[in-house]
Coordinates of C-alpha atoms in Angstrom, one line a residue:
X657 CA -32.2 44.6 -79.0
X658 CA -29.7 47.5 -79.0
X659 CA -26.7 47.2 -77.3
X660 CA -24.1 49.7 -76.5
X661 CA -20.3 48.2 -75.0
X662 CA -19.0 51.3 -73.3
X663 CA -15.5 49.0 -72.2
X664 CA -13.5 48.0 -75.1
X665 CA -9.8 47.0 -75.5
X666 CA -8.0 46.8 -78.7
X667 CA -4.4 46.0 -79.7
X668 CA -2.4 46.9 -82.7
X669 CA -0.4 44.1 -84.1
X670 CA 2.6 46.0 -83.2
X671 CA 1.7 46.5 -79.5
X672 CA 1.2 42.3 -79.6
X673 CA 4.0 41.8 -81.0
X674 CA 6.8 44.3 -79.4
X675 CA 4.5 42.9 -76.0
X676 CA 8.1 41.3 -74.1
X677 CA 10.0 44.8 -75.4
X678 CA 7.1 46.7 -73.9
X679 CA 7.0 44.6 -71.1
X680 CA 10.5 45.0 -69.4
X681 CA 9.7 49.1 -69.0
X682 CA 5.9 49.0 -68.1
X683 CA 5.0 46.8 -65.2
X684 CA 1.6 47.0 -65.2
X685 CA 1.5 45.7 -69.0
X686 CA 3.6 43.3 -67.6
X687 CA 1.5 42.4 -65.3
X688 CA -1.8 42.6 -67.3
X689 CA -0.5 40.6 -70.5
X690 CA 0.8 38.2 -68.7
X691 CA -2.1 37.7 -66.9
X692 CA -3.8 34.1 -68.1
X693 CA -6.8 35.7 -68.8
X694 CA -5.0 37.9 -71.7
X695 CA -6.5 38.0 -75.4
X696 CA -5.2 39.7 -77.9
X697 CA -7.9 41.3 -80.4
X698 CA -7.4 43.9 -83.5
X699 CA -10.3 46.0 -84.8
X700 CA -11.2 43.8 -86.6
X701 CA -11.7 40.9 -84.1
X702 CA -13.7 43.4 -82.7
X703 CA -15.9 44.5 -85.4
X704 CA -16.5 40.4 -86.5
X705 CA -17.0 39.8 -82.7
X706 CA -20.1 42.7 -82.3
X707 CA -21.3 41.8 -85.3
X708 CA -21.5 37.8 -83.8
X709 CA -23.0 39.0 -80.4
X710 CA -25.5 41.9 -82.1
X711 CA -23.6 44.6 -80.2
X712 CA -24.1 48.0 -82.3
X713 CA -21.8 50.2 -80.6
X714 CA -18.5 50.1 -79.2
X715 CA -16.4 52.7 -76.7
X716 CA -13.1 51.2 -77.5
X717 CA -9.5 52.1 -76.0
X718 CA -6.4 50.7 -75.8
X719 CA -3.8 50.1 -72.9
X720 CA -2.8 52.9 -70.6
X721 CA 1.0 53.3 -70.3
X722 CA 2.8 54.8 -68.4
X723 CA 5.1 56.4 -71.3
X724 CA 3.2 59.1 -73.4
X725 CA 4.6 57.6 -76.0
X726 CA 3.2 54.5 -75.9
X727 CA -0.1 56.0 -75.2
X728 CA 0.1 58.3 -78.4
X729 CA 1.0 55.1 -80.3
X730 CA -2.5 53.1 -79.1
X731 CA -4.3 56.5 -79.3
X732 CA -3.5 56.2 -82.8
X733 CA -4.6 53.1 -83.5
X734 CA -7.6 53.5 -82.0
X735 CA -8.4 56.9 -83.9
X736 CA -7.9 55.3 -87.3
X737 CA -9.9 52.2 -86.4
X738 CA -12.7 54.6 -85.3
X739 CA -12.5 56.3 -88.8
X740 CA -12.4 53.4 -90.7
X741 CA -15.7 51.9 -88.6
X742 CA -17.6 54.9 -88.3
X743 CA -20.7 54.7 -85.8
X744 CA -19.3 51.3 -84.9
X745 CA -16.1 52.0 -83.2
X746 CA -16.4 55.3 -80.4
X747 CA -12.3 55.9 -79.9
X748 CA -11.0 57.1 -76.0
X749 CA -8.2 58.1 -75.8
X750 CA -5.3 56.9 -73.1
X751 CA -3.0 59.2 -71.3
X752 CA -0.3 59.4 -69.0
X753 CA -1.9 62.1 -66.7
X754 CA 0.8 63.0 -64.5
X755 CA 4.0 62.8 -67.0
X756 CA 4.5 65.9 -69.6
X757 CA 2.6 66.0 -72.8
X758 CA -0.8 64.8 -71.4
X759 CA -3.1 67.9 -71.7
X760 CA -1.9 68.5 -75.2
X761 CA -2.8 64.5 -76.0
X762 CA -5.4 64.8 -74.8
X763 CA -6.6 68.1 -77.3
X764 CA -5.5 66.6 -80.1
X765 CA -7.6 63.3 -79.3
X766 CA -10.7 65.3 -78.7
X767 CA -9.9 67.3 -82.1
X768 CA -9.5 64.0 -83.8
X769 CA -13.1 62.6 -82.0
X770 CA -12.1 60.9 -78.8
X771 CA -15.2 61.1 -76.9
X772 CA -13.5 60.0 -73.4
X773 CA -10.1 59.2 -71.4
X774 CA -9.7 55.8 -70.1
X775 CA -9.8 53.5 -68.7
X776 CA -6.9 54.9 -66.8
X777 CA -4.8 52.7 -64.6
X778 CA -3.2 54.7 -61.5
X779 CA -1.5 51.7 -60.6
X780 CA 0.2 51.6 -63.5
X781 CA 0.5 55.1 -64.0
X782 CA 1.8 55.8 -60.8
X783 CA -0.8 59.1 -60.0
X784 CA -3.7 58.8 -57.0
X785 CA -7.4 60.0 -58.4
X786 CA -8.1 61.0 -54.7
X787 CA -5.4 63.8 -54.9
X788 CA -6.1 66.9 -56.5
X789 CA -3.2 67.7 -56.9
X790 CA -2.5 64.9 -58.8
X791 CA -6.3 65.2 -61.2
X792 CA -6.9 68.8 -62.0
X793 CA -5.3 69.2 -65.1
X794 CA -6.8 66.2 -66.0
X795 CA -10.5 66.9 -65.0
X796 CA -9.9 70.2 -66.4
X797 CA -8.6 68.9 -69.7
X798 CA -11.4 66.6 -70.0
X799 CA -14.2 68.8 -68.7
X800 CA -12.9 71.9 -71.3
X801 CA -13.5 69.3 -74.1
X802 CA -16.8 67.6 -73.1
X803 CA -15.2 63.8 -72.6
X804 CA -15.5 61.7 -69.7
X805 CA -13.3 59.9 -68.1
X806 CA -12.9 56.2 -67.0
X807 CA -10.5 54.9 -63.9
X808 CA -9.5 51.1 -63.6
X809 CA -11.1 50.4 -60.0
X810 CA -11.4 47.6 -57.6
X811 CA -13.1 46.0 -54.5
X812 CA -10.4 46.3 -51.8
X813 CA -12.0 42.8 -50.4
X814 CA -11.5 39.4 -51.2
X815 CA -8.8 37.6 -52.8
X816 CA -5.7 38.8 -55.0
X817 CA -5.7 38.6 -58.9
X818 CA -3.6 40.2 -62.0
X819 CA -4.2 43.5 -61.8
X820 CA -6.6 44.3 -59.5
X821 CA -5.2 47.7 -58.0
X822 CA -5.2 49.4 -54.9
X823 CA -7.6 51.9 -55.9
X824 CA -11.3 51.2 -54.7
X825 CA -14.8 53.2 -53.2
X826 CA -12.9 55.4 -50.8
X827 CA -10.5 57.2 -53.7
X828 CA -12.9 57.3 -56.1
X829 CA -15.4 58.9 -53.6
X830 CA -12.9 61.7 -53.1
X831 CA -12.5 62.3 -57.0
X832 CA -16.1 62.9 -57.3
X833 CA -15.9 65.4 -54.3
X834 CA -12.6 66.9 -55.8
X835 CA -14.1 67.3 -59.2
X836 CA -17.8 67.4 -59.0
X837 CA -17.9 69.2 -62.4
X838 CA -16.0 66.0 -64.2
X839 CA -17.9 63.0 -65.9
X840 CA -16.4 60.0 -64.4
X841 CA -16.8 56.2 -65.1
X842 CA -15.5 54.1 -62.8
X843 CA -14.9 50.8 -63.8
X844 CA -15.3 47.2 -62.1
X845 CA -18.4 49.0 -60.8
X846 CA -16.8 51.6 -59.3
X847 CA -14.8 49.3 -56.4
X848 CA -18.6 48.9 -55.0
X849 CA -18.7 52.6 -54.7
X850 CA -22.5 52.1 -56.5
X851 CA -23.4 51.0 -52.7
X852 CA -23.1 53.8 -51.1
X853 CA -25.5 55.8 -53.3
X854 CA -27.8 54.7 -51.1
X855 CA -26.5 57.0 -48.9
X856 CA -28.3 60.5 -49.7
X857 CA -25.6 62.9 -49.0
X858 CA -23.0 60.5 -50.9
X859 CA -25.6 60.1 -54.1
X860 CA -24.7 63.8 -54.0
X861 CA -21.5 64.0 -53.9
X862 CA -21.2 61.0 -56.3
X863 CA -23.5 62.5 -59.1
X864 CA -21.1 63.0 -61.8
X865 CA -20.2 59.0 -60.8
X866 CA -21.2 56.4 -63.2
X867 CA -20.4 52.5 -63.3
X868 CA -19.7 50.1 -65.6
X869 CA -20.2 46.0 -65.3
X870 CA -16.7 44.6 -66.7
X871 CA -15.3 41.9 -65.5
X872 CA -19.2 41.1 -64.0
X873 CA -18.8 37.2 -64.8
X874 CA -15.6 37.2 -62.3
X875 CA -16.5 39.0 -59.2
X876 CA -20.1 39.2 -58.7
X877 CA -23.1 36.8 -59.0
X878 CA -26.4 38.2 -61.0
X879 CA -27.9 39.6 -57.6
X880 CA -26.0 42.7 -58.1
X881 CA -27.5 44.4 -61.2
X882 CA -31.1 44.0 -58.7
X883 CA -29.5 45.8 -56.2
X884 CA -27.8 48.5 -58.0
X885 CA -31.6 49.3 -59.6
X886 CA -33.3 48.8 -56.0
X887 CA -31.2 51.5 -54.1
X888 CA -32.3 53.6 -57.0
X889 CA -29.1 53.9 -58.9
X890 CA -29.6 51.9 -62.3
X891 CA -29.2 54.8 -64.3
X892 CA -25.7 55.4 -63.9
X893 CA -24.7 51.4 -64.6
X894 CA -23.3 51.1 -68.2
X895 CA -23.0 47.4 -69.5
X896 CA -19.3 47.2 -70.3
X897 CA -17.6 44.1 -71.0
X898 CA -13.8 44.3 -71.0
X899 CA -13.2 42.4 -74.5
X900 CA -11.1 41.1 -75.5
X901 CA -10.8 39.0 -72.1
X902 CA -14.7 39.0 -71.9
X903 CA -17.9 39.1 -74.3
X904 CA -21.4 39.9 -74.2
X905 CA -22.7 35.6 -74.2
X906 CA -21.1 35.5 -70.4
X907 CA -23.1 38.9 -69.4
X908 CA -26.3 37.8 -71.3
X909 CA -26.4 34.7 -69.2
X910 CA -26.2 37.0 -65.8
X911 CA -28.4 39.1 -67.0
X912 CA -31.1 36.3 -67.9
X913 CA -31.1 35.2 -64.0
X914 CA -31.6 38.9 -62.6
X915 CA -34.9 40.6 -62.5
X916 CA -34.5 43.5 -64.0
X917 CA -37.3 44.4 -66.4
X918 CA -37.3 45.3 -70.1
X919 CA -37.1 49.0 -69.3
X920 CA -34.4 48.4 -67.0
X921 CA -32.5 46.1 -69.3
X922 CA -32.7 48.7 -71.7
X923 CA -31.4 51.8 -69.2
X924 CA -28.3 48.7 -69.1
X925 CA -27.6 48.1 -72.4
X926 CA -27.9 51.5 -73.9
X927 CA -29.9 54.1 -72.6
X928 CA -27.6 55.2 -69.7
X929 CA -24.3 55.6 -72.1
X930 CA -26.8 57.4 -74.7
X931 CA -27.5 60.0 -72.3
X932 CA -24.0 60.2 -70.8
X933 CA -22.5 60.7 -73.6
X934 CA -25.5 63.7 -74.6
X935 CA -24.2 65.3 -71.6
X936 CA -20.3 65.0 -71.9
X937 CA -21.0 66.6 -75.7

């Protein structure tokens, strides 16, 4: 079965071990890698980890600061580690959009075959993806190049945990409306944004939107994936699994109590990613 992980973290041995220097200037690392749930994992974890789990494919990034530098740092670990895993390892590339320098990182990651931007973290990065003002250059950057891009979102329901955000369905709604002609993951599926395609004028304005599953295990029982492919929108769900802090056996074992058919399981695992990625070329 082919398998396609479109949400991928990776962390040079530098980045784990400068973590309590990096720490003290970027609170949401902070926050995130102190998190109990943190894992640490190279390249080549990675590759020995897809290779345990049959996963083919990986869209792999590493941690969105909120210094440029930084994010030039990971950006260049995760282009090298794409070169040296060709076909294995697909590299996105992290960027601080609001702060100077981020178009031109941006160009050079493209040049250098980034085929996305993400997962972005406005919380961290202290920028709102519902205010144009804030996203154009980075929609336009993006959409000039052909990548995508991915947002950290999250349910604004329920109980409190490391990093969850305050970013959820409502800003990521007005993104899509602000930039209909930008490809746009949103992670944690979407905040539950995927509910409201339902809704026909909101499947609309939300069809540039796709969703990805990570962090499923945590926040949703298996009944979701049956909705999301009832209301009709189960080909913009990408199977993403967060690694290092989750791995494909937990989202096998939701997937074996849902009822989603081969066909569907397939439009999961890889089909939906194919063909984003066909159109972000």
């Amino acid at each position: 079965m082919k398998i396609i992980d479109a949400h991928v973290h990776v962390y040079s041995p530098e980045i784990e071990k400068n973590r309590d220097k990096i720490a003290a200037t970027e609170r949401w690392f902070d926050i995130l890698s102190g998190s109990p749930f943190q894992k640490w994992g190279t390249a080549e974890d990675l590759i020995a980890a897809m290779d345990r789990d049959g996963i083919e494919t990986s869209i792999v990034t590493g941690f969105a600061f909120y210094d440029q530098g930084l994010c030039r740092e990971v950006n260049d670990y995760v282009l090298d580690a794409a070169k040296r895993y060709p076909g294995r390892i697909l590299p996105m590339a992290v960027v601080s959009p609001t702060r100077p320098g981020a178009e031109a990182e941006i160009a050079r990651c493209a040049e250098l075959g980034a085929v996305g931007v993400g997962e972005l973290f406005p919380d961290g990065q202290l920028f709102d993806i519902s205010d144009a003002r804030q996203t154009w250059r980075l929609a336009g950057a993006c959409g000039e190049r052909g990548l995508f891009v991915m947002f950290h979102t999250a349910e604004q329901v329920g109980h409190q945990y490391p990093g969850k955000g305050a970013y959820g369905a409502e800003h990521a709604a007005k993104f899509c409306l602000n930039h209909p002609e930008a490809e746009v993951i949103f992670a944690h599926f979407g905040g539950g944004l995927w509910a409201y395609e339902a809704m026909p004028e909101m499947r609309q304005v939300l069809s540039n939107a796709w969703y990805d599953t990570a962090a499923w295990p945590w926040l949703y029982g298996p009944q979701v994936m049956d909705s999301i492919f009832a209301i009709g929108a189960g080909h913009k769900i990408l199977y993403g699994s967060d690694w290092t802090i989750l791995a494909y056996p937990r989202y096998a074992k939701l997937l074996s109590e849902t009822n989603l058919d081969e066909k569907m399981t397939n439009a999961l695992l890889y089909e939906n990613i194919d063909r984003l990625l066909s159109r972000s070329d």
